[in-house]
Amino acid sequence: MSAASNPSWSEDRPDSSLTPEEQTAEGRLELLDRVIGLEQQLQELQAANLLTPTEAVAVERNLASMRSSLTWRAGRVVTLPVRVVRYVKRRVLG
């Protein structure tokens, strides 16, 4: 964060000025506040993506049943030529 893009509260008041120590302390408090906010955001994102073991087993079971269905297997057979061409294209062209 630059001082130009995020002015200090004391810059609005010409009668008050901060000492270098106070400016350093204010900067540290701003960084601490930012770190705490980022930690909270990280915890929220991690909690949103976690599945319970029961949910994970259910998802895996659903995926396995989908892949064993006739529709899935027929789709794989129909798209086989396209997948082969893509594979060869990646191998030949790099």
PDB file of C-alpha atoms in Angstrom:
ATOM      1  CA  MET A   1       0.000   0.000   0.000  1.00  0.00           C
ATOM      2  CA  SER A   2       1.369   3.346  -0.898  1.00  0.00           C
ATOM      3  CA  ALA A   3       0.763   6.453   1.139  1.00  0.00           C
ATOM      4  CA  ALA A   4      -0.542   8.305  -1.926  1.00  0.00           C
ATOM      5  CA  SER A   5      -3.342   5.827  -2.620  1.00  0.00           C
ATOM      6  CA  ASN A   6      -4.321   5.404   1.049  1.00  0.00           C
ATOM      7  CA  PRO A   7      -3.992   8.718   2.896  1.00  0.00           C
ATOM      8  CA  SER A   8      -3.602   8.751   6.645  1.00  0.00           C
ATOM      9  CA  TRP A   9      -6.379  10.075   8.837  1.00  0.00           C
ATOM     10  CA  SER A  10      -4.070  12.835  10.037  1.00  0.00           C
ATOM     11  CA  GLU A  11      -3.629  14.289   6.553  1.00  0.00           C
ATOM     12  CA  ASP A  12      -7.221  15.546   6.650  1.00  0.00           C
ATOM     13  CA  ARG A  13      -6.462  17.662   9.706  1.00  0.00           C
ATOM     14  CA  PRO A  14      -3.749  20.271   9.221  1.00  0.00           C
ATOM     15  CA  ASP A  15      -3.504  20.963  12.962  1.00  0.00           C
ATOM     16  CA  SER A  16      -2.481  17.391  13.795  1.00  0.00           C
ATOM     17  CA  SER A  17       0.691  15.763  12.642  1.00  0.00           C
ATOM     18  CA  LEU A  18       2.088  12.351  13.432  1.00  0.00           C
ATOM     19  CA  THR A  19       5.579  11.709  14.613  1.00  0.00           C
ATOM     20  CA  PRO A  20       7.617   9.134  12.672  1.00  0.00           C
ATOM     21  CA  GLU A  21       7.033   6.623  15.493  1.00  0.00           C
ATOM     22  CA  GLU A  22       3.282   7.187  15.320  1.00  0.00           C
ATOM     23  CA  GLN A  23       3.334   6.810  11.542  1.00  0.00           C
ATOM     24  CA  THR A  24       5.233   3.542  11.912  1.00  0.00           C
ATOM     25  CA  ALA A  25       2.770   2.291  14.514  1.00  0.00           C
ATOM     26  CA  GLU A  26      -0.173   3.277  12.314  1.00  0.00           C
ATOM     27  CA  GLY A  27       1.387   1.463   9.356  1.00  0.00           C
ATOM     28  CA  ARG A  28       1.900  -1.656  11.454  1.00  0.00           C
ATOM     29  CA  LEU A  29      -1.704  -1.551  12.646  1.00  0.00           C
ATOM     30  CA  GLU A  30      -2.909  -1.235   9.039  1.00  0.00           C
ATOM     31  CA  LEU A  31      -0.826  -4.254   8.027  1.00  0.00           C
ATOM     32  CA  LEU A  32      -2.032  -6.229  11.035  1.00  0.00           C
ATOM     33  CA  ASP A  33      -5.636  -5.409  10.156  1.00  0.00           C
ATOM     34  CA  ARG A  34      -5.016  -6.509   6.564  1.00  0.00           C
ATOM     35  CA  VAL A  35      -3.425  -9.800   7.690  1.00  0.00           C
ATOM     36  CA  ILE A  36      -6.311 -10.555  10.036  1.00  0.00           C
ATOM     37  CA  GLY A  37      -8.791  -9.867   7.244  1.00  0.00           C
ATOM     38  CA  LEU A  38      -6.920 -12.109   4.815  1.00  0.00           C
ATOM     39  CA  GLU A  39      -6.706 -14.908   7.380  1.00  0.00           C
ATOM     40  CA  GLN A  40     -10.460 -14.711   7.925  1.00  0.00           C
ATOM     41  CA  GLN A  41     -11.081 -14.752   4.176  1.00  0.00           C
ATOM     42  CA  LEU A  42      -8.824 -17.799   3.817  1.00  0.00           C
ATOM     43  CA  GLN A  43     -10.705 -19.653   6.555  1.00  0.00           C
ATOM     44  CA  GLU A  44     -14.032 -18.888   4.888  1.00  0.00           C
ATOM     45  CA  LEU A  45     -12.798 -20.137   1.508  1.00  0.00           C
ATOM     46  CA  GLN A  46     -11.345 -23.305   2.992  1.00  0.00           C
ATOM     47  CA  ALA A  47     -14.518 -24.055   4.936  1.00  0.00           C
ATOM     48  CA  ALA A  48     -16.655 -23.603   1.819  1.00  0.00           C
ATOM     49  CA  ASN A  49     -14.720 -26.238  -0.127  1.00  0.00           C
ATOM     50  CA  LEU A  50     -14.566 -29.005   2.460  1.00  0.00           C
ATOM     51  CA  LEU A  51     -16.820 -32.029   2.268  1.00  0.00           C
ATOM     52  CA  THR A  52     -17.542 -34.268   5.181  1.00  0.00           C
ATOM     53  CA  PRO A  53     -16.343 -37.855   4.776  1.00  0.00           C
ATOM     54  CA  THR A  54     -19.933 -38.983   4.225  1.00  0.00           C
ATOM     55  CA  GLU A  55     -20.440 -36.373   1.508  1.00  0.00           C
ATOM     56  CA  ALA A  56     -17.149 -37.334  -0.160  1.00  0.00           C
ATOM     57  CA  VAL A  57     -18.191 -41.007  -0.267  1.00  0.00           C
ATOM     58  CA  ALA A  58     -21.582 -40.033  -1.695  1.00  0.00           C
ATOM     59  CA  VAL A  59     -19.948 -37.913  -4.404  1.00  0.00           C
ATOM     60  CA  GLU A  60     -17.551 -40.716  -5.323  1.00  0.00           C
ATOM     61  CA  ARG A  61     -20.424 -43.195  -5.432  1.00  0.00           C
ATOM     62  CA  ASN A  62     -22.454 -40.902  -7.694  1.00  0.00           C
ATOM     63  CA  LEU A  63     -19.489 -40.437 -10.006  1.00  0.00           C
ATOM     64  CA  ALA A  64     -18.863 -44.185 -10.176  1.00  0.00           C
ATOM     65  CA  SER A  65     -22.511 -44.893 -10.957  1.00  0.00           C
ATOM     66  CA  MET A  66     -22.519 -42.203 -13.648  1.00  0.00           C
ATOM     67  CA  ARG A  67     -19.394 -43.612 -15.289  1.00  0.00           C
ATOM     68  CA  SER A  68     -20.841 -47.114 -15.290  1.00  0.00           C
ATOM     69  CA  SER A  69     -24.071 -46.011 -16.972  1.00  0.00           C
ATOM     70  CA  LEU A  70     -24.838 -46.954 -20.571  1.00  0.00           C
ATOM     71  CA  THR A  71     -25.164 -43.296 -21.562  1.00  0.00           C
ATOM     72  CA  TRP A  72     -21.686 -42.450 -20.269  1.00  0.00           C
ATOM     73  CA  ARG A  73     -20.092 -45.397 -22.038  1.00  0.00           C
ATOM     74  CA  ALA A  74     -21.911 -44.616 -25.294  1.00  0.00           C
ATOM     75  CA  GLY A  75     -20.764 -41.006 -25.097  1.00  0.00           C
ATOM     76  CA  ARG A  76     -17.180 -42.110 -24.561  1.00  0.00           C
ATOM     77  CA  VAL A  77     -17.360 -44.334 -27.641  1.00  0.00           C
ATOM     78  CA  VAL A  78     -18.893 -41.580 -29.769  1.00  0.00           C
ATOM     79  CA  THR A  79     -16.287 -38.995 -28.704  1.00  0.00           C
ATOM     80  CA  LEU A  80     -13.327 -41.399 -29.020  1.00  0.00           C
ATOM     81  CA  PRO A  81     -12.255 -40.175 -32.492  1.00  0.00           C
ATOM     82  CA  VAL A  82     -12.240 -36.548 -31.322  1.00  0.00           C
ATOM     83  CA  ARG A  83     -10.222 -37.420 -28.218  1.00  0.00           C
ATOM     84  CA  VAL A  84      -7.716 -39.408 -30.285  1.00  0.00           C
ATOM     85  CA  VAL A  85      -7.259 -36.537 -32.733  1.00  0.00           C
ATOM     86  CA  ARG A  86      -6.701 -34.099 -29.849  1.00  0.00           C
ATOM     87  CA  TYR A  87      -4.180 -36.443 -28.253  1.00  0.00           C
ATOM     88  CA  VAL A  88      -2.243 -36.918 -31.499  1.00  0.00           C
ATOM     89  CA  LYS A  89      -2.366 -33.185 -32.221  1.00  0.00           C
ATOM     90  CA  ARG A  90      -0.875 -32.405 -28.793  1.00  0.00           C
ATOM     91  CA  ARG A  91       1.846 -35.016 -29.225  1.00  0.00           C
ATOM     92  CA  VAL A  92       2.799 -33.972 -32.764  1.00  0.00           C
ATOM     93  CA  LEU A  93       2.517 -30.199 -32.470  1.00  0.00           C
ATOM     94  CA  GLY A  94       3.955 -30.028 -28.996  1.00  0.00           C
TER      95      GLY A  94
END
